[in-house]
Amino acid sequence: MSALPPITVSTLDSDRLYALLDKLPADAFPDADALEAELGRATVLEQADMPDDVVTMHSTARFLMTPGNKEFELTLCFPHEIDGAAGKVSVTAPVGSALLGLSVGQSIDWPAPGGHEVKVKILSVSR
């Protein structure tokens, strides 16, 4: 795995995500440690100070995922907001945890199910 890029998370997202991690049963979210590690290394800013090009909760990220060079556009949501509608990804899904806090142009190598690794590169962010 290559060096992790710097990430930025709002105080609101950080507080809500730590609360989520505290209440989710361990077997409901096997990758909780990875999300907690991301939160622990993030630069935390007030909501009003968050740059527009950073993936936050409820923002929509257009990103490239390799292998496969497939482009996706997904809105980052909390698990209880996933309702089967297309275009949403939970922050508890591997790609959801990978997206959190990245800015346009950044990429991260992230563990995927089955022991593989994917690279996620942010192309654009909208709120």
XYZ file of N, CA and C in Angstrom:
381
model
N 0.848 -1.175 0.000
C 0.000 0.000 0.000
C 0.895 1.240 0.000
N 0.558 2.215 -0.822
C 1.368 3.425 -0.889
C 1.030 4.336 0.288
N 1.807 5.408 0.431
C 1.583 6.356 1.514
C 0.165 6.917 1.434
N -0.430 7.105 2.579
C -1.795 7.615 2.628
C -1.806 9.124 2.388
N -2.734 9.594 1.561
C -2.820 11.029 1.308
C -3.432 11.741 2.513
N -3.138 13.019 2.676
C -3.786 13.759 3.764
C -5.281 13.870 3.483
N -6.076 13.798 4.532
C -7.522 13.941 4.371
C -8.049 14.994 5.337
N -9.223 15.533 5.005
C -9.862 16.567 5.808
C -11.304 16.162 6.086
N -11.714 16.289 7.332
C -13.059 15.913 7.752
C -13.614 17.062 8.590
N -14.912 17.330 8.449
C -15.530 18.392 9.251
C -15.744 17.908 10.684
N -15.838 18.845 11.606
C -16.116 18.488 13.003
C -17.449 17.757 13.096
N -18.439 18.197 12.329
C -19.764 17.564 12.339
C -19.663 16.106 11.884
N -18.993 15.869 10.743
C -18.842 14.494 10.246
C -18.043 13.657 11.234
N -16.977 14.210 11.776
C -16.142 13.480 12.721
C -16.955 13.054 13.938
N -17.702 13.975 14.521
C -18.511 13.646 15.701
C -19.545 12.567 15.383
N -20.227 12.727 14.256
C -21.264 11.759 13.880
C -20.676 10.383 13.578
N -19.515 10.360 12.936
C -18.908 9.077 12.582
C -18.349 8.362 13.807
N -17.743 9.098 14.734
C -17.297 8.456 15.976
C -18.497 7.894 16.745
N -19.616 8.630 16.771
C -20.831 8.138 17.438
C -21.336 6.866 16.747
N -21.293 6.847 15.422
C -21.701 5.662 14.667
C -20.814 4.471 15.024
N -19.510 4.684 15.060
C -18.582 3.600 15.384
C -18.839 3.063 16.787
N -19.189 3.952 17.708
C -19.442 3.528 19.098
C -20.681 2.655 19.215
N -21.704 2.902 18.376
C -22.961 2.173 18.554
C -23.121 0.963 17.639
N -22.318 0.860 16.581
C -22.456 -0.289 15.684
C -21.834 -1.534 16.300
N -22.542 -2.670 16.275
C -21.931 -3.915 16.734
C -20.729 -4.270 15.835
N -19.703 -4.834 16.424
C -18.477 -5.150 15.685
C -18.746 -6.020 14.461
N -19.671 -6.966 14.575
C -19.932 -7.852 13.447
C -20.744 -7.177 12.335
N -21.307 -5.999 12.611
C -22.076 -5.281 11.589
C -21.165 -4.477 10.667
N -19.946 -4.223 11.103
C -19.036 -3.381 10.336
C -17.606 -3.869 10.558
N -17.210 -4.923 9.803
C -15.892 -5.520 10.021
C -14.723 -4.579 9.752
N -14.933 -3.537 8.946
C -13.841 -2.612 8.618
C -13.877 -1.348 9.467
N -14.501 -1.416 10.635
C -14.605 -0.242 11.510
C -13.233 0.315 11.871
N -12.251 -0.569 12.063
C -10.912 -0.103 12.431
C -10.314 0.793 11.351
N -10.563 0.457 10.088
C -10.023 1.264 8.991
C -10.641 2.658 8.986
N -11.959 2.731 9.198
C -12.618 4.036 9.250
C -12.134 4.826 10.459
N -12.002 4.170 11.588
C -11.525 4.866 12.788
C -10.099 5.383 12.590
N -9.263 4.605 11.913
C -7.894 5.052 11.627
C -7.906 6.280 10.719
N -8.811 6.288 9.730
C -8.929 7.444 8.841
C -9.331 8.688 9.633
N -10.317 8.541 10.493
C -10.751 9.676 11.313
C -9.616 10.174 12.207
N -8.850 9.243 12.741
C -7.751 9.603 13.638
C -6.635 10.365 12.966
N -6.439 10.160 11.678
C -5.343 10.849 10.983
C -5.812 12.093 10.223
N -7.104 12.352 10.235
C -7.671 13.461 9.458
C -7.374 14.814 10.106
N -7.249 15.824 9.250
C -7.288 17.208 9.705
C -8.767 17.530 9.875
N -9.145 18.031 11.037
C -10.560 18.302 11.317
C -10.792 19.811 11.297
N -11.756 20.223 10.462
C -12.089 21.640 10.303
C -13.559 21.875 10.624
N -13.877 23.099 11.015
C -15.277 23.479 11.179
C -15.970 23.349 9.830
N -17.272 23.042 9.856
C -18.047 22.860 8.627
C -17.876 24.052 7.676
N -17.924 25.250 8.190
C -17.834 26.462 7.366
C -16.469 26.616 6.691
N -15.457 25.956 7.229
C -14.096 26.064 6.692
C -13.730 24.939 5.734
N -14.657 24.021 5.500
C -14.363 22.879 4.636
C -14.234 23.331 3.176
N -13.137 22.957 2.511
C -12.999 23.272 1.082
C -14.086 22.568 0.269
N -14.512 23.188 -0.811
C -15.579 22.638 -1.652
C -15.176 21.365 -2.385
N -13.873 21.116 -2.527
C -13.428 19.961 -3.320
C -13.129 18.727 -2.475
N -13.597 18.704 -1.221
C -13.356 17.579 -0.320
C -14.626 16.751 -0.182
N -14.466 15.420 -0.211
C -15.597 14.518 -0.033
C -16.001 14.507 1.442
N -17.236 14.939 1.705
C -17.809 14.938 3.046
C -19.043 14.046 3.030
N -19.597 13.817 4.191
C -20.867 13.096 4.258
C -21.900 13.904 3.473
N -22.680 13.219 2.683
C -23.752 13.779 1.851
C -23.254 14.530 0.623
N -21.954 14.525 0.362
C -21.482 15.084 -0.904
C -21.480 13.963 -1.947
N -21.463 14.369 -3.212
C -21.436 13.410 -4.309
C -20.050 13.453 -4.934
N -19.418 12.311 -4.988
C -18.071 12.205 -5.542
C -18.116 11.457 -6.865
N -17.440 12.006 -7.859
C -17.195 11.280 -9.105
C -15.761 10.802 -8.996
N -15.559 9.498 -9.166
C -14.231 8.941 -8.945
C -13.947 7.797 -9.903
N -12.673 7.542 -10.066
C -12.175 6.464 -10.905
C -11.665 5.368 -9.979
N -12.053 4.129 -10.271
C -11.590 3.021 -9.456
C -10.837 2.041 -10.336
N -9.624 1.679 -9.900
C -8.821 0.693 -10.600
C -8.498 -0.437 -9.626
N -8.354 -1.672 -10.088
C -8.284 -2.050 -11.494
C -9.643 -1.908 -12.181
N -9.589 -1.845 -13.473
C -10.789 -1.755 -14.283
C -11.037 -0.380 -14.870
N -10.417 0.660 -14.263
C -10.620 2.029 -14.736
C -12.092 2.354 -14.942
N -12.906 2.032 -13.934
C -14.333 2.321 -14.001
C -14.622 3.622 -13.263
N -15.477 4.450 -13.861
C -15.858 5.715 -13.251
C -17.213 5.555 -12.567
N -17.321 6.118 -11.369
C -18.550 6.057 -10.579
C -18.898 7.455 -10.088
N -20.169 7.661 -9.783
C -20.614 8.882 -9.126
C -21.575 8.461 -8.026
N -21.151 8.668 -6.775
C -21.922 8.199 -5.629
C -21.980 9.270 -4.544
N -23.094 9.284 -3.820
C -23.267 10.182 -2.678
C -22.931 9.411 -1.412
N -22.050 9.985 -0.590
C -21.602 9.331 0.640
C -22.662 9.513 1.730
N -23.158 8.394 2.267
C -24.269 8.412 3.216
C -23.933 7.620 4.474
N -24.737 7.866 5.508
C -24.689 7.038 6.701
C -25.457 5.745 6.412
N -25.146 4.660 7.121
C -25.788 3.371 6.818
C -27.317 3.428 6.838
N -27.912 4.153 7.768
C -29.377 4.194 7.871
C -30.026 4.953 6.709
N -29.220 5.656 5.913
C -29.753 6.420 4.783
C -29.760 5.618 3.478
N -29.175 4.440 3.507
C -29.148 3.598 2.316
C -30.526 2.951 2.187
N -31.230 3.306 1.132
C -32.615 2.870 0.973
C -32.838 2.096 -0.330
N -31.766 1.652 -0.930
C -31.891 0.903 -2.173
C -31.863 1.779 -3.411
N -31.889 3.100 -3.219
C -31.821 4.019 -4.363
C -30.420 3.979 -4.961
N -30.359 4.065 -6.262
C -29.059 4.073 -6.937
C -28.302 5.347 -6.591
N -26.991 5.268 -6.667
C -26.179 6.468 -6.512
C -25.769 6.795 -5.099
N -25.992 5.861 -4.159
C -25.603 6.087 -2.773
C -24.599 5.023 -2.351
N -23.681 5.417 -1.465
C -22.768 4.446 -0.871
C -22.636 4.780 0.607
N -22.670 3.745 1.429
C -22.519 3.927 2.869
C -21.055 4.166 3.215
N -20.832 5.008 4.203
C -19.473 5.233 4.696
C -18.901 3.959 5.309
N -19.761 2.992 5.628
C -19.284 1.723 6.178
C -18.895 0.725 5.094
N -19.177 1.038 3.834
C -18.716 0.191 2.725
C -17.249 0.518 2.467
N -16.463 -0.449 2.012
C -15.043 -0.159 1.789
C -14.796 1.078 0.928
N -15.508 1.223 -0.179
C -15.268 2.394 -1.033
C -15.757 3.668 -0.347
N -16.792 3.577 0.482
C -17.273 4.743 1.214
C -16.242 5.259 2.191
N -15.628 4.343 2.941
C -14.561 4.739 3.867
C -13.369 5.325 3.117
N -13.083 4.781 1.948
C -11.957 5.273 1.151
C -12.196 6.694 0.659
N -13.441 7.026 0.290
C -13.757 8.347 -0.264
C -13.666 9.460 0.772
N -14.039 9.174 2.003
C -14.163 10.188 3.041
C -12.895 11.031 3.187
N -13.049 12.345 3.050
C -11.958 13.275 3.328
C -11.004 13.545 2.190
N -11.101 12.777 1.102
C -10.220 13.017 -0.040
C -10.673 14.254 -0.807
N -9.736 14.905 -1.478
C -10.080 16.053 -2.313
C -9.811 15.728 -3.775
N -10.344 16.558 -4.652
C -10.201 16.356 -6.096
C -8.723 16.204 -6.452
N -8.442 15.169 -7.240
C -7.076 14.895 -7.682
C -6.345 13.893 -6.804
N -6.804 13.690 -5.575
C -6.151 12.732 -4.688
C -6.596 11.313 -4.997
N -5.731 10.366 -4.645
C -6.099 8.956 -4.760
C -5.609 8.220 -3.527
N -6.230 7.064 -3.285
C -5.851 6.243 -2.136
C -5.974 4.781 -2.534
N -5.054 3.965 -2.052
C -5.150 2.509 -2.191
C -5.905 2.012 -0.969
N -6.912 1.153 -1.200
C -7.800 0.761 -0.106
C -8.118 -0.721 -0.196
N -8.155 -1.418 0.950
C -8.506 -2.838 0.925
C -9.945 -3.045 0.463
N -10.141 -4.037 -0.365
C -11.466 -4.375 -0.868
C -11.819 -5.786 -0.408
N -13.096 -6.144 -0.474
C -13.476 -7.505 -0.091
C -12.695 -8.549 -0.893
N -12.415 -9.661 -0.269
C -11.701 -10.736 -0.937
C -10.188 -10.585 -0.888
N -9.713 -9.620 -0.080
C -8.277 -9.448 0.077
C -7.602 -8.661 -1.030
N -8.382 -8.122 -1.953
C -7.805 -7.311 -3.024
C -7.654 -5.881 -2.560
N -6.998 -5.088 -3.378
C -6.849 -3.667 -3.104
C -7.311 -2.897 -4.327
N -7.972 -1.779 -4.102
C -8.396 -0.910 -5.193
C -7.761 0.459 -4.999
N -7.639 1.178 -6.098
C -7.200 2.566 -6.034
C -8.399 3.419 -6.407
N -8.675 4.400 -5.575
C -9.780 5.322 -5.791
C -9.177 6.704 -6.024
N -9.549 7.347 -7.160
C -9.064 8.690 -7.458
C -10.254 9.622 -7.635
N -10.257 10.721 -6.900
C -11.367 11.671 -6.932
C -11.247 12.567 -8.158
N -12.342 12.611 -8.949
C -12.384 13.435 -10.152
C -13.137 14.738 -9.919
N -14.245 14.682 -9.156
C -14.995 15.890 -8.819
C -15.846 15.642 -7.595
N -16.242 16.737 -6.928
C -17.077 16.671 -5.736
C -18.153 17.731 -5.865
N -19.391 17.358 -5.547
C -20.476 18.351 -5.509
C -21.287 18.132 -4.248
N -21.921 19.203 -3.796
C -22.718 19.142 -2.558
C -24.187 19.251 -2.870
